[in-house]
mmCIF file of C-alpha atoms and ligand atoms in Angstrom:
data_model
loop_
_atom_site.group_PDB
_atom_site.id
_atom_site.type_symbol
_atom_site.label_atom_id
_atom_site.label_comp_id
_atom_site.label_asym_id
_atom_site.label_seq_id
_atom_site.Cartn_x
_atom_site.Cartn_y
_atom_site.Cartn_z
ATOM 1 C CA MET A 112 10.939 -3.534 -36.337
ATOM 2 C CA ARG A 113 10.084 -0.109 -34.930
ATOM 3 C CA ARG A 114 8.568 1.322 -38.087
ATOM 4 C CA THR A 115 4.855 0.889 -37.318
ATOM 5 C CA GLU A 116 2.806 0.492 -34.146
ATOM 6 C CA PRO A 117 1.648 -3.058 -35.069
ATOM 7 C CA LEU A 118 5.300 -4.064 -35.490
ATOM 8 C CA ARG A 119 6.296 -2.453 -32.229
ATOM 9 C CA ALA A 120 3.353 -4.101 -30.485
ATOM 10 C CA LEU A 121 4.351 -7.509 -31.847
ATOM 11 C CA VAL A 122 7.832 -7.372 -30.375
ATOM 12 C CA ARG A 123 6.946 -5.568 -27.140
ATOM 13 C CA GLU A 124 8.449 -7.431 -24.198
ATOM 14 C CA THR A 125 6.536 -5.850 -21.344
ATOM 15 C CA ARG A 126 2.814 -5.261 -21.310
ATOM 16 C CA LEU A 127 0.464 -3.463 -18.998
ATOM 17 C CA GLU A 128 -3.027 -4.758 -18.493
ATOM 18 C CA PRO A 129 -5.740 -3.351 -16.212
ATOM 19 C CA GLY A 130 -5.833 -6.595 -14.240
ATOM 20 C CA ALA A 131 -2.277 -5.972 -13.032
ATOM 21 C CA LEU A 132 -3.231 -2.661 -11.430
ATOM 22 C CA ILE A 133 -4.418 -2.208 -7.851
ATOM 23 C CA LEU A 134 -6.182 1.002 -6.835
ATOM 24 C CA PRO A 135 -5.678 2.368 -3.295
ATOM 25 C CA LEU A 136 -8.808 3.804 -1.641
ATOM 26 C CA PHE A 137 -8.966 6.035 1.445
ATOM 27 C CA VAL A 138 -12.215 5.402 3.277
ATOM 28 C CA CYS A 139 -13.470 8.135 5.600
ATOM 29 C CA PRO A 140 -16.540 8.705 7.810
ATOM 30 C CA GLY A 141 -19.687 10.429 6.602
ATOM 31 C CA GLU A 142 -21.907 10.106 3.576
ATOM 32 C CA GLY A 143 -21.521 11.570 0.137
ATOM 33 C CA VAL A 144 -17.966 12.632 0.993
ATOM 34 C CA ARG A 145 -15.543 12.921 -1.903
ATOM 35 C CA LYS A 146 -12.755 15.179 -0.703
ATOM 36 C CA GLU A 147 -9.777 15.635 -2.995
ATOM 37 C CA ILE A 148 -6.336 15.397 -1.389
ATOM 38 C CA ALA A 149 -4.509 18.655 -2.071
ATOM 39 C CA SER A 150 -1.142 17.073 -2.793
ATOM 40 C CA MET A 151 -2.628 14.207 -4.844
ATOM 41 C CA PRO A 152 -4.850 15.566 -7.628
ATOM 42 C CA GLY A 153 -7.405 12.945 -8.669
ATOM 43 C CA VAL A 154 -7.193 11.049 -5.345
ATOM 44 C CA PHE A 155 -9.958 11.392 -2.763
ATOM 45 C CA ASN A 156 -11.007 10.595 0.752
ATOM 46 C CA LEU A 157 -14.235 8.699 0.166
ATOM 47 C CA SER A 158 -17.083 7.888 2.502
ATOM 48 C CA VAL A 159 -18.258 4.274 2.352
ATOM 49 C CA ASP A 160 -21.013 4.946 -0.206
ATOM 50 C CA GLN A 161 -18.573 6.795 -2.477
ATOM 51 C CA ALA A 162 -15.920 4.101 -2.056
ATOM 52 C CA VAL A 163 -18.454 1.564 -3.327
ATOM 53 C CA LYS A 164 -19.082 3.755 -6.369
ATOM 54 C CA GLU A 165 -15.357 4.054 -6.989
ATOM 55 C CA ALA A 166 -15.016 0.275 -6.701
ATOM 56 C CA GLU A 167 -17.773 -0.208 -9.261
ATOM 57 C CA ALA A 168 -15.983 2.131 -11.670
ATOM 58 C CA ALA A 169 -12.711 0.271 -11.072
ATOM 59 C CA ALA A 170 -14.364 -3.095 -11.693
ATOM 60 C CA ALA A 171 -15.904 -1.807 -14.934
ATOM 61 C CA LEU A 172 -12.423 -0.853 -16.114
ATOM 62 C CA GLY A 173 -11.117 -4.353 -15.411
ATOM 63 C CA ILE A 174 -8.774 -3.252 -12.633
ATOM 64 C CA GLY A 175 -7.320 -6.149 -10.656
ATOM 65 C CA GLY A 176 -8.105 -5.013 -7.156
ATOM 66 C CA LEU A 177 -8.322 -2.425 -4.422
ATOM 67 C CA LEU A 178 -6.147 -1.662 -1.415
ATOM 68 C CA LEU A 179 -8.112 -0.089 1.416
ATOM 69 C CA PHE A 180 -6.872 2.457 3.956
ATOM 70 C CA GLY A 181 -8.969 4.139 6.628
ATOM 71 C CA LEU A 182 -9.399 7.510 8.277
ATOM 72 C CA PRO A 183 -11.025 6.767 11.636
ATOM 73 C CA GLU A 184 -13.307 9.139 13.571
ATOM 74 C CA THR A 185 -10.964 9.113 16.549
ATOM 75 C CA LYS A 186 -7.413 7.990 17.298
ATOM 76 C CA ASP A 187 -5.847 6.627 20.473
ATOM 77 C CA GLU A 188 -2.685 4.948 21.744
ATOM 78 C CA GLN A 189 -4.085 1.447 21.160
ATOM 79 C CA ALA A 190 -5.181 2.146 17.572
ATOM 80 C CA THR A 191 -8.715 1.001 18.430
ATOM 81 C CA GLY A 192 -10.040 2.120 15.056
ATOM 82 C CA ALA A 193 -7.766 -0.372 13.297
ATOM 83 C CA TRP A 194 -9.215 -3.502 14.885
ATOM 84 C CA ALA A 195 -12.708 -2.460 16.003
ATOM 85 C CA ASP A 196 -15.510 -4.447 14.372
ATOM 86 C CA ASP A 197 -17.163 -1.216 13.319
ATOM 87 C CA GLY A 198 -13.893 0.403 12.190
ATOM 88 C CA ILE A 199 -14.075 2.515 9.081
ATOM 89 C CA VAL A 200 -12.349 -0.007 6.784
ATOM 90 C CA GLN A 201 -14.392 -2.858 8.253
ATOM 91 C CA ARG A 202 -17.553 -0.911 7.390
ATOM 92 C CA GLY A 203 -16.193 -0.214 3.928
ATOM 93 C CA LEU A 204 -15.416 -3.892 3.390
ATOM 94 C CA ARG A 205 -18.903 -4.990 4.389
ATOM 95 C CA ALA A 206 -20.482 -2.471 2.042
ATOM 96 C CA LEU A 207 -18.179 -3.498 -0.795
ATOM 97 C CA LYS A 208 -18.986 -7.153 -0.293
ATOM 98 C CA LYS A 209 -22.668 -6.364 -0.752
ATOM 99 C CA SER A 210 -22.009 -4.632 -4.058
ATOM 100 C CA GLY A 211 -21.399 -6.679 -7.181
ATOM 101 C CA ALA A 212 -18.089 -4.903 -7.766
ATOM 102 C CA ALA A 213 -16.279 -6.880 -5.100
ATOM 103 C CA LYS A 214 -16.760 -10.120 -7.026
ATOM 104 C CA LYS A 215 -14.653 -8.812 -9.875
ATOM 105 C CA LEU A 216 -11.919 -7.322 -7.690
ATOM 106 C CA VAL A 217 -9.358 -8.610 -5.227
ATOM 107 C CA VAL A 218 -10.193 -6.534 -2.185
ATOM 108 C CA MET A 219 -7.068 -6.021 -0.113
ATOM 109 C CA ALA A 220 -6.886 -4.296 3.248
ATOM 110 C CA ASP A 221 -3.771 -2.542 4.479
ATOM 111 C CA VAL A 222 -2.848 -3.706 7.972
ATOM 112 C CA CYS A 223 -1.122 -0.970 9.938
ATOM 113 C CA LEU A 224 -1.716 1.105 13.035
ATOM 114 C CA CYS A 225 -0.380 4.509 11.947
ATOM 115 C CA GLU A 226 -3.686 5.862 10.670
ATOM 116 C CA TYR A 227 -5.308 4.935 13.983
ATOM 117 C CA THR A 228 -2.762 5.867 16.644
ATOM 118 C CA SER A 229 -2.847 9.328 18.200
ATOM 119 C CA HIS A 230 0.935 9.604 17.710
ATOM 120 C CA GLY A 231 0.901 8.367 14.108
ATOM 121 C CA HIS A 232 3.454 5.576 14.547
ATOM 122 C CA CYS A 233 2.866 2.113 13.095
ATOM 123 C CA GLY A 234 3.100 0.352 16.468
ATOM 124 C CA ILE A 235 2.756 0.799 20.213
ATOM 125 C CA VAL A 236 4.878 3.620 21.578
ATOM 126 C CA LYS A 237 6.624 3.357 24.920
ATOM 127 C CA ARG A 238 7.761 6.659 26.410
ATOM 128 C CA THR A 239 10.608 6.926 28.878
ATOM 129 C CA GLN A 240 11.813 9.912 30.838
ATOM 130 C CA ASN A 241 15.481 10.564 31.201
ATOM 131 C CA PRO A 242 17.415 13.675 32.232
ATOM 132 C CA ALA A 243 17.762 14.748 28.616
ATOM 133 C CA GLY A 244 13.980 14.798 28.212
ATOM 134 C CA GLU A 245 11.375 12.407 26.888
ATOM 135 C CA GLU A 246 12.428 9.559 24.685
ATOM 136 C CA TYR A 247 10.304 7.014 22.969
ATOM 137 C CA GLU A 248 10.517 3.635 21.375
ATOM 138 C CA VAL A 249 8.150 1.895 18.981
ATOM 139 C CA GLU A 250 7.743 -1.475 20.656
ATOM 140 C CA ASN A 251 7.961 -4.377 18.282
ATOM 141 C CA ASP A 252 6.513 -7.292 20.208
ATOM 142 C CA SER A 253 3.616 -5.543 21.917
ATOM 143 C CA SER A 254 2.543 -4.209 18.528
ATOM 144 C CA LEU A 255 2.208 -7.692 17.027
ATOM 145 C CA ARG A 256 -0.872 -8.572 19.031
ATOM 146 C CA LEU A 257 -2.751 -5.515 17.777
ATOM 147 C CA LEU A 258 -1.607 -6.034 14.192
ATOM 148 C CA ALA A 259 -2.809 -9.643 14.293
ATOM 149 C CA LYS A 260 -6.119 -8.543 15.797
ATOM 150 C CA THR A 261 -6.459 -5.947 13.040
ATOM 151 C CA ALA A 262 -5.804 -8.508 10.299
ATOM 152 C CA VAL A 263 -8.399 -10.906 11.718
ATOM 153 C CA SER A 264 -10.971 -8.158 12.007
ATOM 154 C CA LEU A 265 -10.371 -7.026 8.404
ATOM 155 C CA ALA A 266 -10.520 -10.573 7.035
ATOM 156 C CA ARG A 267 -13.754 -11.194 8.960
ATOM 157 C CA ALA A 268 -15.240 -8.043 7.484
ATOM 158 C CA GLY A 269 -14.526 -9.381 4.004
ATOM 159 C CA ALA A 270 -10.953 -8.575 2.947
ATOM 160 C CA ASP A 271 -9.798 -11.112 0.349
ATOM 161 C CA VAL A 272 -6.154 -10.394 1.217
ATOM 162 C CA VAL A 273 -4.536 -8.703 4.211
ATOM 163 C CA ALA A 274 -1.469 -6.572 3.569
ATOM 164 C CA PRO A 275 0.699 -5.694 6.587
ATOM 165 C CA SER A 276 2.711 -2.519 5.984
ATOM 166 C CA ASP A 277 3.945 -1.794 9.511
ATOM 167 C CA MET A 278 7.400 -3.432 9.192
ATOM 168 C CA MET A 279 7.461 -4.910 12.718
ATOM 169 C CA ASP A 280 9.542 -8.087 12.963
ATOM 170 C CA GLY A 281 7.510 -11.262 13.252
ATOM 171 C CA ARG A 282 4.220 -9.748 12.194
ATOM 172 C CA VAL A 283 3.579 -12.145 9.318
ATOM 173 C CA ALA A 284 3.837 -15.156 11.650
ATOM 174 C CA ALA A 285 1.645 -13.446 14.243
ATOM 175 C CA ILE A 286 -0.973 -12.586 11.619
ATOM 176 C CA ARG A 287 -0.889 -16.076 10.072
ATOM 177 C CA ASP A 288 -1.384 -17.725 13.468
ATOM 178 C CA ALA A 289 -4.236 -15.418 14.376
ATOM 179 C CA LEU A 290 -5.964 -15.878 11.016
ATOM 180 C CA ASP A 291 -5.697 -19.663 11.269
ATOM 181 C CA GLU A 292 -7.008 -19.674 14.820
ATOM 182 C CA GLY A 293 -9.901 -17.494 13.721
ATOM 183 C CA GLY A 294 -10.918 -19.952 10.985
ATOM 184 C CA LEU A 295 -9.507 -17.657 8.302
ATOM 185 C CA GLU A 296 -6.907 -20.072 6.994
ATOM 186 C CA GLN A 297 -7.936 -19.233 3.420
ATOM 187 C CA THR A 298 -6.974 -15.560 3.701
ATOM 188 C CA PRO A 299 -3.632 -14.884 2.010
ATOM 189 C CA ILE A 300 -1.050 -12.421 3.288
ATOM 190 C CA LEU A 301 0.546 -9.874 0.995
ATOM 191 C CA SER A 302 3.455 -8.662 3.025
ATOM 192 C CA TYR A 303 5.105 -5.329 2.401
ATOM 193 C CA ALA A 304 8.335 -7.244 2.846
ATOM 194 C CA ALA A 305 10.731 -4.591 1.710
ATOM 195 C CA LYS A 306 9.401 -1.212 2.687
ATOM 196 C CA PHE A 307 11.944 1.556 2.828
ATOM 197 C CA ALA A 308 11.800 4.614 5.094
ATOM 198 C CA SER A 309 11.082 7.009 2.265
ATOM 199 C CA ALA A 310 10.478 10.701 1.692
ATOM 200 C CA PHE A 311 8.135 9.631 -1.095
ATOM 201 C CA TYR A 312 5.363 8.744 1.401
ATOM 202 C CA GLY A 313 4.851 12.448 2.160
ATOM 203 C CA PRO A 314 1.558 13.029 0.311
ATOM 204 C CA PHE A 315 0.086 9.745 1.629
ATOM 205 C CA ARG A 316 0.442 11.008 5.163
ATOM 206 C CA GLU A 317 -1.804 13.903 4.214
ATOM 207 C CA ALA A 318 -4.241 11.543 2.480
ATOM 208 C CA ALA A 319 -4.398 9.128 5.418
ATOM 209 C CA ASP A 320 -3.710 11.704 8.142
ATOM 210 C CA SER A 321 -0.945 9.444 9.440
ATOM 211 C CA ALA A 322 2.168 11.607 9.824
ATOM 212 C CA PRO A 323 4.100 10.711 12.979
ATOM 213 C CA GLN A 324 3.615 13.426 15.613
ATOM 214 C CA PHE A 325 7.224 13.031 16.755
ATOM 215 C CA GLY A 326 10.291 11.260 15.396
ATOM 216 C CA ASP A 327 10.210 9.308 12.155
ATOM 217 C CA ARG A 328 9.842 5.729 10.944
ATOM 218 C CA ARG A 329 13.513 4.917 10.497
ATOM 219 C CA SER A 330 13.612 2.580 13.501
ATOM 220 C CA TYR A 331 11.238 0.144 11.774
ATOM 221 C CA GLN A 332 11.207 0.879 8.024
ATOM 222 C CA MET A 333 14.289 -0.033 6.011
ATOM 223 C CA ASP A 334 17.317 2.064 5.170
ATOM 224 C CA GLY A 335 17.135 2.920 1.469
ATOM 225 C CA ALA A 336 20.768 2.018 0.983
ATOM 226 C CA ASN A 337 20.287 -1.700 1.689
ATOM 227 C CA VAL A 338 19.458 -4.260 -0.960
ATOM 228 C CA ARG A 339 20.911 -7.316 0.797
ATOM 229 C CA GLU A 340 18.891 -6.525 3.888
ATOM 230 C CA ALA A 341 15.789 -6.235 1.680
ATOM 231 C CA MET A 342 16.365 -9.807 0.493
ATOM 232 C CA ARG A 343 16.685 -10.970 4.093
ATOM 233 C CA GLU A 344 13.449 -9.214 5.041
ATOM 234 C CA ILE A 345 11.688 -10.969 2.158
ATOM 235 C CA ASP A 346 13.104 -14.384 3.116
ATOM 236 C CA LEU A 347 11.943 -13.914 6.698
ATOM 237 C CA ASP A 348 8.426 -12.893 5.679
ATOM 238 C CA LEU A 349 8.128 -15.860 3.319
ATOM 239 C CA ALA A 350 9.382 -18.223 6.014
ATOM 240 C CA GLU A 351 6.745 -16.787 8.347
ATOM 241 C CA GLY A 352 4.003 -17.527 5.822
ATOM 242 C CA ALA A 353 3.664 -14.577 3.456
ATOM 243 C CA ASP A 354 1.960 -15.641 0.212
ATOM 244 C CA MET A 355 3.008 -12.628 -1.857
ATOM 245 C CA ILE A 356 5.328 -9.734 -1.301
ATOM 246 C CA LEU A 357 5.097 -6.045 -2.026
ATOM 247 C CA MET A 358 8.063 -3.809 -2.750
ATOM 248 C CA LYS A 359 7.826 -0.145 -1.894
ATOM 249 C CA PRO A 360 8.452 2.545 -3.114
ATOM 250 C CA ALA A 361 8.814 1.467 -6.753
ATOM 251 C CA MET A 362 10.640 3.861 -9.053
ATOM 252 C CA PRO A 363 13.541 4.756 -6.720
ATOM 253 C CA TYR A 364 13.996 1.021 -5.944
ATOM 254 C CA LEU A 365 13.676 -0.728 -9.313
ATOM 255 C CA ASP A 366 16.952 -2.567 -8.714
ATOM 256 C CA VAL A 367 15.548 -4.037 -5.496
ATOM 257 C CA ILE A 368 12.438 -5.257 -7.356
ATOM 258 C CA ARG A 369 14.693 -6.847 -9.980
ATOM 259 C CA ALA A 370 16.850 -8.522 -7.329
ATOM 260 C CA ALA A 371 13.757 -9.938 -5.620
ATOM 261 C CA ARG A 372 12.332 -11.193 -8.924
ATOM 262 C CA GLU A 373 15.536 -13.014 -9.774
ATOM 263 C CA ARG A 374 15.767 -14.608 -6.373
ATOM 264 C CA LEU A 375 12.184 -15.753 -5.798
ATOM 265 C CA ASP A 376 9.259 -17.487 -7.432
ATOM 266 C CA VAL A 377 6.447 -15.967 -5.378
ATOM 267 C CA PRO A 378 4.113 -13.305 -6.764
ATOM 268 C CA ILE A 379 5.709 -9.882 -6.392
ATOM 269 C CA GLY A 380 3.932 -6.552 -6.478
ATOM 270 C CA ALA A 381 5.301 -3.043 -6.288
ATOM 271 C CA TYR A 382 3.733 0.080 -4.837
ATOM 272 C CA GLN A 383 4.105 3.244 -6.894
ATOM 273 C CA VAL A 384 3.707 5.443 -3.831
ATOM 274 C CA SER A 385 2.122 8.818 -3.278
ATOM 275 C CA GLY A 386 5.286 10.866 -3.855
ATOM 276 C CA GLU A 387 5.934 9.118 -7.160
ATOM 277 C CA TYR A 388 2.389 9.994 -8.214
ATOM 278 C CA SER A 389 2.466 13.558 -6.911
ATOM 279 C CA MET A 390 5.758 14.499 -8.502
ATOM 280 C CA LEU A 391 4.455 13.370 -11.875
ATOM 281 C CA GLN A 392 1.187 15.233 -11.296
ATOM 282 C CA ALA A 393 3.121 18.365 -10.360
ATOM 283 C CA ALA A 394 5.074 18.165 -13.600
ATOM 284 C CA PHE A 395 1.853 17.538 -15.583
ATOM 285 C CA ALA A 396 0.242 20.616 -14.006
ATOM 286 C CA ARG A 397 3.140 22.760 -15.219
ATOM 287 C CA GLY A 398 3.097 21.271 -18.678
ATOM 288 C CA TRP A 399 6.599 19.900 -18.114
ATOM 289 C CA LEU A 400 5.799 16.268 -18.914
ATOM 290 C CA GLU A 401 3.289 14.661 -21.262
ATOM 291 C CA PRO A 402 0.828 13.055 -18.811
ATOM 292 C CA GLN A 403 -0.165 9.902 -20.626
ATOM 293 C CA ARG A 404 3.264 8.956 -21.884
ATOM 294 C CA ALA A 405 5.033 9.686 -18.613
ATOM 295 C CA MET A 406 2.421 7.738 -16.634
ATOM 296 C CA LEU A 407 2.694 4.682 -18.867
ATOM 297 C CA GLU A 408 6.479 4.826 -18.954
ATOM 298 C CA SER A 409 6.626 4.903 -15.151
ATOM 299 C CA LEU A 410 4.339 1.859 -14.935
ATOM 300 C CA VAL A 411 6.064 -0.146 -17.667
ATOM 301 C CA ALA A 412 9.394 0.458 -15.900
ATOM 302 C CA ILE A 413 8.029 -1.126 -12.730
ATOM 303 C CA ARG A 414 6.713 -4.143 -14.635
ATOM 304 C CA ARG A 415 9.964 -4.480 -16.566
ATOM 305 C CA ALA A 416 11.882 -4.479 -13.290
ATOM 306 C CA GLY A 417 9.890 -7.591 -12.346
ATOM 307 C CA ALA A 418 6.688 -6.597 -10.570
ATOM 308 C CA GLY A 419 3.710 -8.753 -11.546
ATOM 309 C CA PHE A 420 1.228 -6.222 -10.229
ATOM 310 C CA ILE A 421 1.375 -2.553 -9.314
ATOM 311 C CA VAL A 422 -0.437 -0.644 -6.620
ATOM 312 C CA THR A 423 -0.883 2.774 -8.195
ATOM 313 C CA TYR A 424 -2.994 5.911 -7.889
ATOM 314 C CA PHE A 425 -2.945 5.952 -11.704
ATOM 315 C CA ALA A 426 -4.838 2.629 -11.834
ATOM 316 C CA GLN A 427 -7.987 4.075 -13.383
ATOM 317 C CA GLU A 428 -6.255 6.455 -15.781
ATOM 318 C CA ALA A 429 -3.860 3.752 -16.917
ATOM 319 C CA ALA A 430 -6.602 1.124 -17.259
ATOM 320 C CA LYS A 431 -8.519 3.461 -19.567
ATOM 321 C CA VAL A 432 -5.507 3.760 -21.842
ATOM 322 C CA VAL A 433 -4.268 0.176 -21.931
ATOM 323 C CA SER A 434 -7.550 -1.740 -22.063
HETATM 324 C C1 LIG B 634 1.175 2.711 6.397
HETATM 325 C C2 LIG B 634 1.459 2.972 4.962
HETATM 326 C C3 LIG B 634 2.124 4.059 4.373
HETATM 327 C C4 LIG B 634 2.024 3.883 3.004
HETATM 328 C C5 LIG B 634 1.343 2.696 2.786
HETATM 329 N N1 LIG B 634 1.021 2.133 4.015
HETATM 330 C C6 LIG B 634 2.726 5.246 4.970
HETATM 331 C C7 LIG B 634 3.949 5.196 5.769
HETATM 332 O O1 LIG B 634 4.562 4.151 5.978
HETATM 333 O O2 LIG B 634 4.304 6.272 6.254
HETATM 334 C C8 LIG B 634 2.543 4.825 1.961
HETATM 335 C C9 LIG B 634 1.850 4.782 0.646
HETATM 336 C C10 LIG B 634 2.087 5.944 -0.234
HETATM 337 O O3 LIG B 634 2.944 6.804 0.020
HETATM 338 O O4 LIG B 634 1.378 6.012 -1.250
HETATM 339 N N2 LIG B 634 2.254 2.373 7.177
#
């Protein structure tokens, strides 16, 4: 049954199609800006006009959707750029909605504060002085209000789906309530339910300029050793009203994706994160791995583990090969 490609294709258990791929976009200020991210070859910071072009190319390839991140002009402690009506992603969403491309794509907006806070954390930071020096805490409950405000603002600007990635407790319920109150009861929530504190987000923090200025994210993102806790996080988010869940990172956590798939009947996506992409790109650049085969194998593995859709920086490359 392995002798010829038609035979192999007939008995193939896992397939990749462009519609199952979601392309992340990093929207930045300016016009005509297309700035490659040093640690992520082939990934760019794009001004709104360029993001629209990229979306049109993605739609032409049959890609399933986009996930938008923003690089604001300025940052502050209240993450104003995340929820401002004229925030960079809000502007990007409005422009996308005017282009025909958006009709063919599910336009998702990441909901988080880390790209917009001056300290780079995903929530409000409270600082305390003690004799040993300054300490800080990322405050869960005070962050919820701003996250909910951000989600409403993004949905109003045209996001088809809002995707909270901050990992504060209770944020799905807060976002759902705020959306419903704002007349946005039709906007679904894709919750990054199980998001692990991972070294593999390194290149993203360069792409989105969101590295924490002090400390790390281990007080709110999950410990990579915990699969039972991941299931509890998912259950909580679903109980709070999440419509779909996203697992992240993907390749180092395939067992967690599998466990979630076996436990639940909701749509599950996985995020092949920046470090997964960059380490493959680094190997391609040295001629150590065959690009096309390694890319496809990494994506098929994530689907086989149980992810219905994949957020991936390879979305366009992969769509060209599998369509
Ligand atoms: C924002 C966010 C991050 C990623 C997605 N949303 C960064 C982080 O948590 O530090 C990472 C995506 C990637 O690495 O490709 N909180």
